[in-house]
Amino acid sequence: MNDRKDKCKNCVKIKKKEWGKNKCLECKKITKNKKFCSNVCSAIFNNKKRIISVETKNKISISMKRKKNTPELIKKRIEKRKQEDLLKQKKQEEEKQKIKERLEKILLKENIQILEPIDKVVQKYNFKCYCGNFFNRSLHNFIHQKSYYCNICNVNSGTSKVEREIKDLILKKDKNISIKTNSEIEGNEIDLIINNKINKVGIEYDGSMWHSYGKSKYSMFNNYLNSNKQKNKHLNKTIICENNNTKLFHIFENEWLDKNKKESWKSIIFNSLNLSIKLNARDCYTKEVERKEKNNFIDKNHIQGTIESKINVGLFLKEDKVNLKKDTLISIMTFSVPRYNKEYEYELYRFCSLNNYLVRGGGSKLLKYFEKKYKPKSLISYGNRRWTNKYSNFYLSSGFKELHETNVSYYYFHESDINKFYSRTTYQKKKIELYFNKKQRNIDFFDKDLTGEMNLFNNGYRKIYDCGQLVFCKTY
């Protein structure tokens, strides 16, 4: 036992003496009771099938030799960063020089002046056109999109396909009409302004997505928070234009894409510019129209379409005129019980003429026929401000008086079908809950704590505003 104890003591002493004197079997470096100093040495020693690239070996060897965060390494890193920054600055300067050279060539070619230094960081630069007018452009639009001229000289600058289409339609009728694109009236940009000898007309093409409010994954359409703040945007433009002797028409995208409504809009524009085919009311006779004929005529010739009415008075040709045959219906006016204000006896529902035809004295002749036969005590009617001017319209010339102006109204549509508009009454909160329970009309979510509007926004619906209505009345 004494021998064993002695041996154990000796073994322990030997281990203590040999602690820290073991060497790596591959590179023979001192290790702490380990056979290898690293995995690299163990892989080489054991001849394992392990492929090590030259770059990794160099990295391993460098990491083994160097110490972290030494002052020498810090200096090297700073120098590298400085070199990288210098390279970036050189590239930016080269790009600026290229832009300057390209811009100078364009300015010399087109005889245009830039009024600000290019080094100045500005979103839009001020330019002077060769015609003397001033305009703003970003360098990207000026160079890459080739929008070199002012809005007067460049007919197609910043205009959509529909705006160009409307412009071409007007110019086909009369080449001498002057048309300005994206011109401003008291700081408000109008898509088209048409100057005629008789009238000055403005046209706004309101795209469904661009002029509506709702939720979207795209930042430019995710504007539901502004729906109540900017609800009078369209109305304010109409008021400013009316104060500047300009008739402004707001065309919704869904109306222009519809064949019948598109023709009705063309007719309204041509009538306002005195470009339609003219007929006289004295060449016509009045007669009441049947329901089917009335519905077909109004659906084709009125933007809002037909509506149920009790009294339908029409104008018919006595003889063949232009391309129309005898006894063809060219104008209609409908009357019935008031829908909203029950204080009045009758309401004028619809009044329209055949598209692309202007019937002089037609409205007054139809109204006189109604007044003689039915002898009303009072009459009320509503004019949509998207196409009814406050100071010059049929109502004022026919003896009506303006009662008041209604608030701005709105419509809803779903992102999946931007051409189908729904009135606000179809999407009241109670009805939204019914649609959710029945799984109808794309209503997949409903929260009782939220408003009806927010529930619609959460289900992919959007909100678009009109310009309100003018209310007219006539007493006898």
GROMACS .gro file of C-alpha atoms in nm:
model
  476
    1MET     CA    1   0.000   0.000   0.000
    2ASN     CA    2   0.286   0.229   0.078
    3ASP     CA    3   0.430   0.159  -0.269
    4ARG     CA    4   0.096   0.238  -0.432
    5LYS     CA    5   0.060   0.563  -0.236
    6ASP     CA    6   0.410   0.661  -0.330
    7LYS     CA    7   0.340   0.580  -0.694
    8CYS     CA    8   0.019   0.783  -0.691
    9LYS     CA    9   0.203   1.076  -0.535
   10ASN     CA   10   0.480   1.047  -0.791
   11CYS     CA   11   0.227   1.030  -1.076
   12VAL     CA   12   0.061   1.345  -0.954
   13LYS     CA   13   0.393   1.520  -0.924
   14ILE     CA   14   0.486   1.413  -1.273
   15LYS     CA   15   0.157   1.548  -1.412
   16LYS     CA   16   0.209   1.878  -1.239
   17LYS     CA   17   0.557   1.906  -1.378
   18GLU     CA   18   0.447   1.818  -1.731
   19TRP     CA   19   0.147   2.065  -1.724
   20GLY     CA   20   0.174   2.306  -2.014
   21LYS     CA   21   0.466   2.124  -2.178
   22ASN     CA   22   0.265   1.917  -2.427
   23LYS     CA   23   0.338   1.995  -2.792
   24CYS     CA   24   0.116   1.993  -3.105
   25LEU     CA   25   0.181   1.674  -3.298
   26GLU     CA   26   0.172   1.866  -3.629
   27CYS     CA   27   0.334   2.209  -3.581
   28LYS     CA   28   0.503   2.129  -3.242
   29LYS     CA   29   0.374   2.435  -3.064
   30ILE     CA   30   0.316   2.425  -2.688
   31THR     CA   31  -0.044   2.344  -2.593
   32LYS     CA   32  -0.241   2.297  -2.269
   33ASN     CA   33  -0.275   1.918  -2.248
   34LYS     CA   34  -0.402   1.901  -2.606
   35LYS     CA   35  -0.269   1.700  -2.894
   36PHE     CA   36  -0.327   1.973  -3.153
   37CYS     CA   37  -0.326   2.349  -3.135
   38SER     CA   38  -0.609   2.380  -3.390
   39ASN     CA   39  -0.852   2.187  -3.606
   40VAL     CA   40  -0.635   2.254  -3.910
   41CYS     CA   41  -0.341   2.068  -3.759
   42SER     CA   42  -0.563   1.779  -3.652
   43ALA     CA   43  -0.709   1.751  -4.003
   44ILE     CA   44  -0.365   1.749  -4.166
   45PHE     CA   45  -0.220   1.504  -3.911
   46ASN     CA   46  -0.506   1.253  -3.939
   47ASN     CA   47  -0.513   1.283  -4.324
   48LYS     CA   48  -0.890   1.344  -4.330
   49LYS     CA   49  -1.071   1.418  -4.659
   50ARG     CA   50  -1.117   1.786  -4.584
   51ILE     CA   51  -1.064   2.057  -4.846
   52ILE     CA   52  -0.941   2.389  -4.714
   53SER     CA   53  -0.907   2.681  -4.955
   54VAL     CA   54  -0.597   2.899  -4.964
   55GLU     CA   55  -0.797   3.201  -4.849
   56THR     CA   56  -0.923   3.023  -4.535
   57LYS     CA   57  -0.572   2.902  -4.450
   58ASN     CA   58  -0.439   3.254  -4.484
   59LYS     CA   59  -0.725   3.391  -4.270
   60ILE     CA   60  -0.658   3.126  -4.004
   61SER     CA   61  -0.288   3.192  -4.003
   62ILE     CA   62  -0.339   3.569  -3.987
   63SER     CA   63  -0.593   3.538  -3.706
   64MET     CA   64  -0.353   3.316  -3.510
   65LYS     CA   65  -0.066   3.559  -3.549
   66ARG     CA   66  -0.236   3.899  -3.502
   67LYS     CA   67  -0.395   4.038  -3.190
   68LYS     CA   68  -0.738   4.203  -3.209
   69ASN     CA   69  -0.783   4.583  -3.193
   70THR     CA   70  -0.418   4.670  -3.204
   71PRO     CA   71  -0.341   5.035  -3.295
   72GLU     CA   72  -0.182   4.923  -3.621
   73LEU     CA   73  -0.498   4.740  -3.733
   74ILE     CA   74  -0.718   5.038  -3.637
   75LYS     CA   75  -0.505   5.270  -3.852
   76LYS     CA   76  -0.533   5.032  -4.146
   77ARG     CA   77  -0.912   5.018  -4.115
   78ILE     CA   78  -0.937   5.399  -4.107
   79GLU     CA   79  -0.720   5.425  -4.416
   80LYS     CA   80  -0.936   5.173  -4.602
   81ARG     CA   81  -1.254   5.365  -4.518
   82LYS     CA   82  -1.097   5.690  -4.636
   83GLN     CA   83  -1.003   5.529  -4.966
   84GLU     CA   84  -1.358   5.392  -5.012
   85ASP     CA   85  -1.510   5.738  -4.943
   86LEU     CA   86  -1.274   5.898  -5.194
   87LEU     CA   87  -1.377   5.646  -5.460
   88LYS     CA   88  -1.746   5.719  -5.395
   89GLN     CA   89  -1.689   6.093  -5.423
   90LYS     CA   90  -1.503   6.046  -5.750
   91LYS     CA   91  -1.788   5.841  -5.894
   92GLN     CA   92  -2.045   6.102  -5.787
   93GLU     CA   93  -1.840   6.382  -5.941
   94GLU     CA   94  -1.805   6.187  -6.266
   95GLU     CA   95  -2.183   6.132  -6.278
   96LYS     CA   96  -2.248   6.503  -6.212
   97GLN     CA   97  -2.009   6.599  -6.491
   98LYS     CA   98  -2.188   6.364  -6.733
   99ILE     CA   99  -2.527   6.514  -6.636
  100LYS     CA  100  -2.388   6.867  -6.678
  101GLU     CA  101  -2.250   6.789  -7.022
  102ARG     CA  102  -2.576   6.629  -7.132
  103LEU     CA  103  -2.781   6.914  -6.988
  104GLU     CA  104  -2.566   7.178  -7.158
  105LYS     CA  105  -2.616   7.009  -7.495
  106ILE     CA  106  -2.995   7.002  -7.446
  107LEU     CA  107  -3.007   7.367  -7.333
  108LEU     CA  108  -2.808   7.481  -7.637
  109LYS     CA  109  -3.017   7.271  -7.874
  110GLU     CA  110  -3.358   7.376  -7.742
  111ASN     CA  111  -3.264   7.737  -7.652
  112ILE     CA  112  -3.366   7.697  -7.286
  113GLN     CA  113  -3.210   7.858  -6.978
  114ILE     CA  114  -3.166   7.706  -6.633
  115LEU     CA  115  -3.208   7.964  -6.356
  116GLU     CA  116  -3.039   7.775  -6.070
  117PRO     CA  117  -2.696   7.609  -6.026
  118ILE     CA  118  -2.700   7.233  -6.075
  119ASP     CA  119  -2.496   7.176  -5.756
  120LYS     CA  120  -2.787   7.308  -5.552
  121VAL     CA  121  -2.991   7.020  -5.406
  122VAL     CA  122  -3.348   7.093  -5.521
  123GLN     CA  123  -3.636   6.862  -5.613
  124LYS     CA  124  -3.738   7.082  -5.907
  125TYR     CA  125  -3.529   7.335  -6.097
  126ASN     CA  126  -3.656   7.656  -6.255
  127PHE     CA  127  -3.621   7.684  -6.634
  128LYS     CA  128  -3.698   7.954  -6.886
  129CYS     CA  129  -3.853   7.829  -7.211
  130TYR     CA  130  -3.762   7.971  -7.552
  131CYS     CA  131  -4.111   8.127  -7.566
  132GLY     CA  132  -4.036   8.328  -7.247
  133ASN     CA  133  -4.251   8.129  -7.002
  134PHE     CA  134  -4.110   7.982  -6.681
  135PHE     CA  135  -4.161   7.621  -6.567
  136ASN     CA  136  -4.038   7.371  -6.305
  137ARG     CA  137  -3.891   7.028  -6.376
  138SER     CA  138  -3.679   6.771  -6.196
  139LEU     CA  139  -3.352   6.683  -6.372
  140HIS     CA  140  -3.472   6.324  -6.418
  141ASN     CA  141  -3.787   6.434  -6.601
  142PHE     CA  142  -3.604   6.700  -6.798
  143ILE     CA  143  -3.327   6.469  -6.926
  144HIS     CA  144  -3.466   6.116  -6.928
  145GLN     CA  145  -3.836   6.184  -7.004
  146LYS     CA  146  -3.745   6.463  -7.249
  147SER     CA  147  -3.991   6.717  -7.105
  148TYR     CA  148  -3.788   7.011  -7.231
  149TYR     CA  149  -4.057   7.275  -7.280
  150CYS     CA  150  -4.316   7.462  -7.078
  151ASN     CA  151  -4.676   7.339  -7.055
  152ILE     CA  152  -4.784   7.567  -7.339
  153CYS     CA  153  -4.514   7.463  -7.589
  154ASN     CA  154  -4.510   7.094  -7.499
  155VAL     CA  155  -4.863   6.975  -7.568
  156ASN     CA  156  -4.813   6.625  -7.423
  157SER     CA  157  -4.608   6.714  -7.113
  158GLY     CA  158  -4.755   6.547  -6.805
  159THR     CA  159  -5.080   6.449  -6.978
  160SER     CA  160  -5.250   6.112  -6.964
  161LYS     CA  161  -5.379   5.911  -7.260
  162VAL     CA  162  -5.738   6.015  -7.189
  163GLU     CA  163  -5.644   6.384  -7.176
  164ARG     CA  164  -5.474   6.350  -7.514
  165GLU     CA  165  -5.777   6.167  -7.647
  166ILE     CA  166  -6.010   6.450  -7.536
  167LYS     CA  167  -5.772   6.704  -7.686
  168ASP     CA  168  -5.767   6.523  -8.022
  169LEU     CA  169  -6.148   6.498  -8.027
  170ILE     CA  170  -6.182   6.874  -7.979
  171LEU     CA  171  -5.913   6.960  -8.234
  172LYS     CA  172  -6.084   6.739  -8.494
  173LYS     CA  173  -6.395   6.955  -8.456
  174ASP     CA  174  -6.207   7.286  -8.461
  175LYS     CA  175  -5.831   7.323  -8.519
  176ASN     CA  176  -5.827   7.689  -8.417
  177ILE     CA  177  -5.923   7.622  -8.052
  178SER     CA  178  -5.636   7.681  -7.808
  179ILE     CA  179  -5.585   7.406  -7.550
  180LYS     CA  180  -5.352   7.433  -7.250
  181THR     CA  181  -5.241   7.133  -7.043
  182ASN     CA  182  -5.166   7.131  -6.671
  183SER     CA  183  -5.213   7.506  -6.640
  184GLU     CA  184  -5.289   7.669  -6.305
  185ILE     CA  185  -5.576   7.887  -6.185
  186GLU     CA  186  -5.500   8.050  -5.847
  187GLY     CA  187  -5.247   7.775  -5.765
  188ASN     CA  188  -5.479   7.486  -5.866
  189GLU     CA  189  -5.361   7.271  -6.155
  190ILE     CA  190  -5.626   7.190  -6.419
  191ASP     CA  191  -5.569   6.905  -6.666
  192LEU     CA  192  -5.709   7.084  -6.971
  193ILE     CA  193  -5.818   7.444  -7.026
  194ILE     CA  194  -5.991   7.515  -7.359
  195ASN     CA  195  -6.030   7.872  -7.478
  196ASN     CA  196  -6.312   7.931  -7.723
  197LYS     CA  197  -6.455   8.258  -7.855
  198ILE     CA  198  -6.776   8.186  -7.664
  199ASN     CA  199  -6.669   8.000  -7.348
  200LYS     CA  200  -6.368   7.900  -7.143
  201VAL     CA  201  -6.388   7.536  -7.037
  202GLY     CA  202  -6.174   7.334  -6.796
  203ILE     CA  203  -6.162   6.953  -6.783
  204GLU     CA  204  -6.042   6.740  -6.492
  205TYR     CA  205  -6.002   6.365  -6.552
  206ASP     CA  206  -6.041   6.202  -6.209
  207GLY     CA  207  -5.881   5.857  -6.212
  208SER     CA  208  -6.049   5.615  -5.972
  209MET     CA  209  -5.737   5.519  -5.775
  210TRP     CA  210  -5.558   5.855  -5.790
  211HIS     CA  211  -5.860   6.059  -5.673
  212SER     CA  212  -5.993   5.820  -5.408
  213TYR     CA  213  -5.903   5.737  -5.047
  214GLY     CA  214  -5.847   5.403  -4.880
  215LYS     CA  215  -5.594   5.147  -4.758
  216SER     CA  216  -5.335   4.993  -4.988
  217LYS     CA  217  -4.999   4.816  -4.978
  218TYR     CA  218  -4.871   5.091  -5.209
  219SER     CA  219  -4.775   5.410  -5.023
  220MET     CA  220  -4.920   5.645  -5.288
  221PHE     CA  221  -5.267   5.489  -5.250
  222ASN     CA  222  -5.253   5.433  -4.872
  223ASN     CA  223  -5.424   5.764  -4.787
  224TYR     CA  224  -5.731   5.670  -4.583
  225LEU     CA  225  -5.633   5.920  -4.310
  226ASN     CA  226  -5.684   6.209  -4.556
  227SER     CA  227  -6.036   6.110  -4.662
  228ASN     CA  228  -6.213   6.365  -4.440
  229LYS     CA  229  -5.944   6.635  -4.462
  230GLN     CA  230  -5.947   6.653  -4.843
  231LYS     CA  231  -6.313   6.581  -4.915
  232ASN     CA  232  -6.373   6.931  -5.063
  233LYS     CA  233  -6.075   6.912  -5.300
  234HIS     CA  234  -6.287   6.871  -5.617
  235LEU     CA  235  -6.544   7.125  -5.503
  236ASN     CA  236  -6.281   7.390  -5.428
  237LYS     CA  237  -6.148   7.360  -5.783
  238THR     CA  238  -6.495   7.410  -5.932
  239ILE     CA  239  -6.557   7.720  -5.716
  240ILE     CA  240  -6.222   7.875  -5.813
  241CYS     CA  241  -6.289   7.808  -6.183
  242GLU     CA  242  -6.642   7.953  -6.160
  243ASN     CA  243  -6.503   8.269  -6.002
  244ASN     CA  244  -6.260   8.296  -6.296
  245ASN     CA  245  -6.533   8.257  -6.564
  246THR     CA  246  -6.438   7.897  -6.643
  247LYS     CA  247  -6.675   7.600  -6.668
  248LEU     CA  248  -6.507   7.302  -6.504
  249PHE     CA  249  -6.609   6.942  -6.580
  250HIS     CA  250  -6.502   6.653  -6.356
  251ILE     CA  251  -6.496   6.326  -6.553
  252PHE     CA  252  -6.476   6.009  -6.346
  253GLU     CA  253  -6.272   5.724  -6.491
  254ASN     CA  254  -6.559   5.472  -6.478
  255GLU     CA  255  -6.777   5.711  -6.682
  256TRP     CA  256  -6.519   5.751  -6.959
  257LEU     CA  257  -6.470   5.373  -6.981
  258ASP     CA  258  -6.846   5.323  -7.026
  259LYS     CA  259  -6.950   5.360  -7.393
  260ASN     CA  260  -7.280   5.540  -7.337
  261LYS     CA  261  -7.150   5.772  -7.065
  262LYS     CA  262  -6.842   5.852  -7.271
  263GLU     CA  263  -7.062   5.970  -7.558
  264SER     CA  264  -7.267   6.177  -7.313
  265TRP     CA  265  -6.950   6.345  -7.185
  266LYS     CA  266  -6.838   6.419  -7.540
  267SER     CA  267  -7.176   6.580  -7.606
  268ILE     CA  268  -7.151   6.797  -7.292
  269ILE     CA  269  -6.803   6.918  -7.390
  270PHE     CA  270  -6.904   6.988  -7.752
  271ASN     CA  271  -7.220   7.172  -7.642
  272SER     CA  272  -7.023   7.395  -7.406
  273LEU     CA  273  -6.779   7.482  -7.689
  274ASN     CA  274  -7.057   7.531  -7.946
  275LEU     CA  275  -6.925   7.240  -8.159
  276SER     CA  276  -7.241   7.023  -8.168
  277ILE     CA  277  -7.490   6.990  -8.454
  278LYS     CA  278  -7.764   7.247  -8.398
  279LEU     CA  279  -8.139   7.192  -8.419
  280ASN     CA  280  -8.427   7.427  -8.344
  281ALA     CA  281  -8.719   7.356  -8.112
  282ARG     CA  282  -8.961   7.521  -8.357
  283ASP     CA  283  -8.890   7.233  -8.598
  284CYS     CA  284  -9.019   6.985  -8.337
  285TYR     CA  285  -9.345   6.890  -8.172
  286THR     CA  286  -9.401   6.777  -7.811
  287LYS     CA  287  -9.555   6.450  -7.703
  288GLU     CA  288  -9.547   6.228  -7.398
  289VAL     CA  289  -9.317   5.926  -7.423
  290GLU     CA  290  -9.376   5.568  -7.316
  291ARG     CA  291  -9.173   5.411  -7.038
  292LYS     CA  292  -8.957   5.177  -7.252
  293GLU     CA  293  -8.866   5.442  -7.506
  294LYS     CA  294  -8.788   5.685  -7.225
  295ASN     CA  295  -8.558   5.438  -7.047
  296ASN     CA  296  -8.366   5.350  -7.365
  297PHE     CA  297  -8.317   5.716  -7.461
  298ILE     CA  298  -8.200   5.833  -7.116
  299ASP     CA  299  -7.965   5.537  -7.066
  300LYS     CA  300  -7.790   5.625  -7.392
  301ASN     CA  301  -7.786   6.004  -7.356
  302HIS     CA  302  -7.763   6.088  -6.983
  303ILE     CA  303  -7.459   6.029  -6.758
  304GLN     CA  304  -7.666   5.925  -6.456
  305GLY     CA  305  -7.888   5.689  -6.654
  306THR     CA  306  -8.261   5.643  -6.629
  307ILE     CA  307  -8.488   5.668  -6.325
  308GLU     CA  308  -8.854   5.580  -6.271
  309SER     CA  309  -9.085   5.877  -6.340
  310LYS     CA  310  -9.457   5.937  -6.393
  311ILE     CA  311  -9.450   6.214  -6.657
  312ASN     CA  312  -9.217   6.189  -6.959
  313VAL     CA  313  -9.229   6.467  -7.219
  314GLY     CA  314  -9.036   6.435  -7.545
  315LEU     CA  315  -8.943   6.646  -7.850
  316PHE     CA  316  -8.988   6.486  -8.194
  317LEU     CA  317  -8.879   6.613  -8.536
  318LYS     CA  318  -9.151   6.732  -8.775
  319GLU     CA  319  -8.936   6.670  -9.084
  320ASP     CA  320  -8.609   6.505  -9.183
  321LYS     CA  321  -8.314   6.707  -9.050
  322VAL     CA  322  -7.941   6.651  -9.103
  323ASN     CA  323  -7.898   6.273  -9.055
  324LEU     CA  324  -8.220   6.227  -8.858
  325LYS     CA  325  -8.551   6.104  -8.989
  326LYS     CA  326  -8.897   6.243  -8.924
  327ASP     CA  327  -9.060   6.165  -8.584
  328THR     CA  328  -8.727   6.079  -8.414
  329LEU     CA  329  -8.699   6.159  -8.045
  330ILE     CA  330  -8.426   6.421  -7.993
  331SER     CA  331  -8.487   6.549  -7.639
  332ILE     CA  332  -8.669   6.443  -7.322
  333MET     CA  333  -8.767   6.579  -6.979
  334THR     CA  334  -8.908   6.367  -6.695
  335PHE     CA  335  -9.109   6.467  -6.382
  336SER     CA  336  -9.243   6.292  -6.075
  337VAL     CA  337  -9.304   6.323  -5.700
  338PRO     CA  338  -9.012   6.481  -5.507
  339ARG     CA  339  -8.770   6.225  -5.361
  340TYR     CA  340  -8.615   6.434  -5.082
  341ASN     CA  341  -8.808   6.757  -5.021
  342LYS     CA  342  -9.182   6.686  -4.987
  343GLU     CA  343  -9.276   7.054  -4.958
  344TYR     CA  344  -9.281   7.082  -5.339
  345GLU     CA  345  -9.543   6.930  -5.569
  346TYR     CA  346  -9.316   6.802  -5.850
  347GLU     CA  347  -8.949   6.732  -5.913
  348LEU     CA  348  -8.768   6.755  -6.246
  349TYR     CA  349  -8.574   6.425  -6.262
  350ARG     CA  350  -8.394   6.412  -6.596
  351PHE     CA  351  -8.337   6.639  -6.894
  352CYS     CA  352  -8.116   6.542  -7.189
  353SER     CA  353  -8.089   6.564  -7.566
  354LEU     CA  354  -7.953   6.332  -7.832
  355ASN     CA  355  -7.574   6.303  -7.805
  356ASN     CA  356  -7.376   6.547  -8.022
  357TYR     CA  357  -7.691   6.754  -8.093
  358LEU     CA  358  -7.781   7.091  -7.944
  359VAL     CA  359  -8.155   7.169  -7.950
  360ARG     CA  360  -8.196   7.545  -7.921
  361GLY     CA  361  -8.502   7.629  -7.710
  362GLY     CA  362  -8.573   7.259  -7.645
  363GLY     CA  363  -8.567   7.279  -7.266
  364SER     CA  364  -8.803   7.575  -7.243
  365LYS     CA  365  -9.048   7.413  -7.489
  366LEU     CA  366  -9.062   7.088  -7.288
  367LEU     CA  367  -9.106   7.278  -6.960
  368LYS     CA  368  -9.389   7.493  -7.103
  369TYR     CA  369  -9.574   7.181  -7.221
  370PHE     CA  370  -9.553   7.036  -6.867
  371GLU     CA  371  -9.665   7.364  -6.706
  372LYS     CA  372  -9.966   7.406  -6.936
  373LYS     CA  373 -10.091   7.051  -6.903
  374TYR     CA  374 -10.025   6.972  -6.534
  375LYS     CA  375 -10.030   7.328  -6.387
  376PRO     CA  376  -9.784   7.268  -6.100
  377LYS     CA  377  -9.778   7.493  -5.794
  378SER     CA  378  -9.409   7.433  -5.726
  379LEU     CA  379  -9.117   7.252  -5.885
  380ILE     CA  380  -8.774   7.146  -5.752
  381SER     CA  381  -8.466   7.006  -5.924
  382TYR     CA  382  -8.100   6.922  -5.857
  383GLY     CA  383  -7.798   7.005  -6.071
  384ASN     CA  384  -7.479   6.802  -6.027
  385ARG     CA  385  -7.185   7.042  -5.984
  386ARG     CA  386  -6.950   6.815  -6.177
  387TRP     CA  387  -7.112   6.947  -6.495
  388THR     CA  388  -7.360   7.220  -6.385
  389ASN     CA  389  -7.218   7.570  -6.364
  390LYS     CA  390  -7.352   7.788  -6.084
  391TYR     CA  391  -7.380   8.113  -6.282
  392SER     CA  392  -7.490   7.994  -6.628
  393ASN     CA  393  -7.721   7.695  -6.662
  394PHE     CA  394  -8.061   7.582  -6.791
  395TYR     CA  395  -8.235   7.641  -6.455
  396LEU     CA  396  -8.152   8.011  -6.427
  397SER     CA  397  -8.252   8.077  -6.789
  398SER     CA  398  -8.587   7.897  -6.729
  399GLY     CA  399  -8.699   8.102  -6.429
  400PHE     CA  400  -8.568   7.881  -6.146
  401LYS     CA  401  -8.408   8.022  -5.833
  402GLU     CA  402  -8.121   7.871  -5.641
  403LEU     CA  403  -8.227   7.744  -5.298
  404HIS     CA  404  -7.896   7.623  -5.157
  405GLU     CA  405  -7.592   7.404  -5.218
  406THR     CA  406  -7.574   7.052  -5.079
  407ASN     CA  407  -7.270   6.906  -4.906
  408VAL     CA  408  -7.022   6.696  -5.097
  409SER     CA  409  -7.137   6.339  -5.154
  410TYR     CA  410  -6.926   6.027  -5.212
  411TYR     CA  411  -6.922   5.680  -5.362
  412TYR     CA  412  -6.752   5.352  -5.277
  413PHE     CA  413  -6.582   5.103  -5.505
  414HIS     CA  414  -6.373   4.790  -5.454
  415GLU     CA  415  -6.012   4.764  -5.571
  416SER     CA  416  -6.097   4.454  -5.773
  417ASP     CA  417  -6.352   4.648  -5.986
  418ILE     CA  418  -6.278   5.022  -6.007
  419ASN     CA  419  -6.547   5.078  -6.271
  420LYS     CA  420  -6.844   4.993  -6.049
  421PHE     CA  421  -6.942   5.269  -5.805
  422TYR     CA  422  -7.186   5.222  -5.515
  423SER     CA  423  -7.384   5.493  -5.338
  424ARG     CA  424  -7.328   5.552  -4.967
  425THR     CA  425  -7.673   5.415  -4.882
  426THR     CA  426  -7.579   5.067  -5.007
  427TYR     CA  427  -7.292   5.050  -4.755
  428GLN     CA  428  -7.440   5.163  -4.427
  429LYS     CA  429  -7.298   4.992  -4.117
  430LYS     CA  430  -7.605   4.770  -4.069
  431LYS     CA  431  -7.588   4.654  -4.429
  432ILE     CA  432  -7.213   4.587  -4.407
  433GLU     CA  433  -7.277   4.351  -4.115
  434LEU     CA  434  -7.543   4.168  -4.320
  435TYR     CA  435  -7.302   4.134  -4.614
  436PHE     CA  436  -7.041   3.995  -4.373
  437ASN     CA  437  -7.279   3.735  -4.230
  438LYS     CA  438  -7.395   3.631  -4.577
  439LYS     CA  439  -7.040   3.651  -4.721
  440GLN     CA  440  -7.142   3.893  -4.995
  441ARG     CA  441  -6.984   4.193  -5.173
  442ASN     CA  442  -6.621   4.111  -5.074
  443ILE     CA  443  -6.685   4.176  -4.701
  444ASP     CA  444  -6.449   3.933  -4.522
  445PHE     CA  445  -6.393   4.129  -4.199
  446PHE     CA  446  -6.627   4.320  -3.970
  447ASP     CA  447  -6.567   4.490  -3.634
  448LYS     CA  448  -6.860   4.641  -3.443
  449ASP     CA  449  -6.631   4.885  -3.261
  450LEU     CA  450  -6.516   5.044  -3.590
  451THR     CA  451  -6.714   5.280  -3.812
  452GLY     CA  452  -6.871   5.163  -4.135
  453GLU     CA  453  -6.610   5.355  -4.334
  454MET     CA  454  -6.315   5.186  -4.156
  455ASN     CA  455  -6.474   4.844  -4.202
  456LEU     CA  456  -6.496   4.912  -4.575
  457PHE     CA  457  -6.133   5.031  -4.589
  458ASN     CA  458  -6.024   4.710  -4.414
  459ASN     CA  459  -6.207   4.508  -4.681
  460GLY     CA  460  -6.036   4.675  -4.978
  461TYR     CA  461  -6.297   4.942  -5.055
  462ARG     CA  462  -6.210   5.300  -5.150
  463LYS     CA  463  -6.398   5.631  -5.121
  464ILE     CA  464  -6.427   5.899  -5.393
  465TYR     CA  465  -6.593   6.239  -5.353
  466ASP     CA  466  -6.799   6.442  -5.601
  467CYS     CA  467  -6.868   6.818  -5.599
  468GLY     CA  468  -7.212   6.825  -5.437
  469GLN     CA  469  -7.532   6.956  -5.598
  470LEU     CA  470  -7.709   7.284  -5.665
  471VAL     CA  471  -8.076   7.289  -5.558
  472PHE     CA  472  -8.317   7.496  -5.772
  473CYS     CA  473  -8.687   7.567  -5.727
  474LYS     CA  474  -8.968   7.737  -5.919
  475THR     CA  475  -9.302   7.851  -5.774
  476TYR     CA  476  -9.615   7.947  -5.977
   0.00000   0.00000   0.00000
